[in-house]
Short mmCIF file of C-alpha atoms in Angstrom, two decimals:
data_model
loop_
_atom_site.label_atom_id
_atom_site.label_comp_id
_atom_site.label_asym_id
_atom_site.label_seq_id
_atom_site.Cartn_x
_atom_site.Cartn_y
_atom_site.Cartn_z
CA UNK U 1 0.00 0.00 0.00
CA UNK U 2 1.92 3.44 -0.84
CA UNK U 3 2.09 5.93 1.69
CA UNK U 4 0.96 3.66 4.81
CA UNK U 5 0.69 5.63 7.55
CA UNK U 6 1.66 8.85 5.63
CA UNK U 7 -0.73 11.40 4.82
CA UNK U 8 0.21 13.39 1.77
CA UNK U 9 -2.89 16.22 2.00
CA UNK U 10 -1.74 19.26 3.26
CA UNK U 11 -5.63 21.56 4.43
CA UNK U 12 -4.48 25.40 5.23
CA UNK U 13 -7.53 27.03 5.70
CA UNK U 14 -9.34 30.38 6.47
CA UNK U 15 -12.45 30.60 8.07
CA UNK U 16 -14.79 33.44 8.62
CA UNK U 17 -18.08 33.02 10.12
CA UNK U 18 -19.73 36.23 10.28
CA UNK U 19 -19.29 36.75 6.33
CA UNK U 20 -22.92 38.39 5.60
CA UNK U 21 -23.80 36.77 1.87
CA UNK U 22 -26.91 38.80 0.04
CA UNK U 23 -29.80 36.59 -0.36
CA UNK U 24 -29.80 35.20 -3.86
CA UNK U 25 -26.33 35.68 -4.31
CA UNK U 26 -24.56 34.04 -7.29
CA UNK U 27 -20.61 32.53 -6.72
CA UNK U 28 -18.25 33.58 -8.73
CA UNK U 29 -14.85 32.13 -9.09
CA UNK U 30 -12.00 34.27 -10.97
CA UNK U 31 -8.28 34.04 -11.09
CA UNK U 32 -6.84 37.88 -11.33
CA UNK U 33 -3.16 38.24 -12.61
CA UNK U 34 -1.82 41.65 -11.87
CA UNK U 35 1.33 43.29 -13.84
CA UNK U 36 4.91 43.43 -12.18
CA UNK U 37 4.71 46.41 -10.36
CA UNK U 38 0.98 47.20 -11.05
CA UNK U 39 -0.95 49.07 -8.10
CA UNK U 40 -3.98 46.93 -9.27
CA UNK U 41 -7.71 48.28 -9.18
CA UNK U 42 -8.45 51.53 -7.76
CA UNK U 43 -10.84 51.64 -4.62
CA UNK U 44 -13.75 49.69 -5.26
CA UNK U 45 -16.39 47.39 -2.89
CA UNK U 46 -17.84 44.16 -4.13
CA UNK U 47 -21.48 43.68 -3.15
CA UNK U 48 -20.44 40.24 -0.92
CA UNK U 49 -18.13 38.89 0.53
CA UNK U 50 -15.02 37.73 -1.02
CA UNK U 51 -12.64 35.09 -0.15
CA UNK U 52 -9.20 34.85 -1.86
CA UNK U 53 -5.73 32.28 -2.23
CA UNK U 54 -2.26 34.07 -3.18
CA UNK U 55 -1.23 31.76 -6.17
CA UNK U 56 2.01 33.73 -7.48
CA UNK U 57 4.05 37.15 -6.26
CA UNK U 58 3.28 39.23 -3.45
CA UNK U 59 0.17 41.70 -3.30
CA UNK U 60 0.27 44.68 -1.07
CA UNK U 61 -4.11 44.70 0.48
CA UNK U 62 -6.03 46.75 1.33
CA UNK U 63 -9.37 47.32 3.09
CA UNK U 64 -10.78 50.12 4.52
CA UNK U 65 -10.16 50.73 8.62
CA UNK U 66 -7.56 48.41 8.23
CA UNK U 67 -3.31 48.38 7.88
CA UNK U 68 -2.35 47.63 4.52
CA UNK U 69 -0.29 44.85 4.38
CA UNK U 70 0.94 42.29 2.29
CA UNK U 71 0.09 38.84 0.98
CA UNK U 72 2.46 36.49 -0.49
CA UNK U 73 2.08 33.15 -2.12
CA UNK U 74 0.20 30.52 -0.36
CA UNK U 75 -1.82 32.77 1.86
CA UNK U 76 -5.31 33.41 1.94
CA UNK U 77 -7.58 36.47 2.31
CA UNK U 78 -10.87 37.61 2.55
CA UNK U 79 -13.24 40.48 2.55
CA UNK U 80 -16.25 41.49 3.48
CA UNK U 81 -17.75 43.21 0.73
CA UNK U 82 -21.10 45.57 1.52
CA UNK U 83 -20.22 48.70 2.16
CA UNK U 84 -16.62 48.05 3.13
CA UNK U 85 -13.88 49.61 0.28
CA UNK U 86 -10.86 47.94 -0.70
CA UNK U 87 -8.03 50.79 -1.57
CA UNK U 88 -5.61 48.32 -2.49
CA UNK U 89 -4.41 44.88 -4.13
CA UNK U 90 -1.33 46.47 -5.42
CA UNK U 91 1.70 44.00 -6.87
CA UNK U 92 4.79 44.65 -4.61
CA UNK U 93 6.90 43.05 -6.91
CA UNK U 94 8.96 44.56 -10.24
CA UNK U 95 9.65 41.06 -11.89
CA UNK U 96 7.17 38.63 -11.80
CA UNK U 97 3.27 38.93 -11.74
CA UNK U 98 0.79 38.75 -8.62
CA UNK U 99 -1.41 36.06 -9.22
CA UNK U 100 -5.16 34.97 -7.02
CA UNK U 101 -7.48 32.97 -7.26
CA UNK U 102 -10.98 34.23 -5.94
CA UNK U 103 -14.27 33.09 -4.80
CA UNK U 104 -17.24 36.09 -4.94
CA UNK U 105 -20.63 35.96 -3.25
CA UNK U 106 -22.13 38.49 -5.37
CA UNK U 107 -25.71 40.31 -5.16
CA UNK U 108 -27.92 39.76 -8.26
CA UNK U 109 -27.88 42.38 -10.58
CA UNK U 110 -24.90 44.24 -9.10
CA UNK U 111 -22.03 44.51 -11.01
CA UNK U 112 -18.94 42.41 -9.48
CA UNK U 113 -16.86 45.43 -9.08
CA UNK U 114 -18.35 49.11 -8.11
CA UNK U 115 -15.23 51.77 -8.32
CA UNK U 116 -15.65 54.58 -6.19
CA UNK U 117 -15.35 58.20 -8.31
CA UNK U 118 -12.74 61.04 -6.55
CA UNK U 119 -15.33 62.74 -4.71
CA UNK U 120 -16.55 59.45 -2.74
CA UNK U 121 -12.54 58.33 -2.05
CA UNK U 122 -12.19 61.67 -0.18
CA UNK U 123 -15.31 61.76 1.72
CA UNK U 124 -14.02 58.72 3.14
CA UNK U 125 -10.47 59.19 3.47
CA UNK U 126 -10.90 59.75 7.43
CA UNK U 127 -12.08 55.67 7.61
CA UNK U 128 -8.41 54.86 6.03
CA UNK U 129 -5.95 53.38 8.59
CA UNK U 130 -3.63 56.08 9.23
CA UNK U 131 -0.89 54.55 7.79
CA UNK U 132 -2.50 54.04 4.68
CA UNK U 133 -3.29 57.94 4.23
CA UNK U 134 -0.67 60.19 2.49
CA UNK U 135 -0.07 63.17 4.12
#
């Protein structure tokens, strides 16, 4: 019998238990590849909640109230979506790309991504960790 007494599955896992999903939400599952060097989408929210695995590179994250900070290969993510922005899912590397896969919960008829225009990023700048706000 190969592998007696050897177990060759590996289970890293993140789980979040207060992730609010909008009734008849659709899943959607999407693998993003972002440019070396790319700062990725501008600030956007997602309509549920999204849950993410770090493929390839390094991505610098994102979400608003909280420290951005970065995400390397093999590590997973999540957000809540709603009302809650995500400033950043930036590439922190030159040479190679940043690559995720990513699983959506997403309202019906909302579209998966919903940028926020100049006027709305500023009205909200004061919700941005501190560190994440330019000075």
């Amino acid at each position: 019998m190969p592998n007696a007494g050897m177990s060759t599955t590996k289970l890293d896992m993140l789980l979040h238990q207060a992730a609010a999903i909008p009734a008849g939400a659709a899943a959607m599952v999407a693998t993003v590849t972002i440019p070396p060097g790319d700062p990725g989408s501008g600030p956007h929210r997602h309509s549920g909640p999204v849950f993410g695995y770090m493929l390839e590179g390094e991505m610098l994250f994102e979400l608003e109230g909280e420290e951005p900070y970065p995400i390397k290969a093999g590590e997973a993510f999540w957000e809540p979506g709603g009302e809650v922005v995500h400033y950043q899912a930036a590439n922190l590397r030159d040479d190679i790309e940043a690559k995720f896969v990513v699983c959506m919960l997403c309202a019906p008829d909302v579209p998966m991504l919903d940028f926020l225009d100049a006027e709305e990023i500023a009205a909200r700048t004061h919700l941005r960790h501190p560190s994440a706000v330019k000075g």
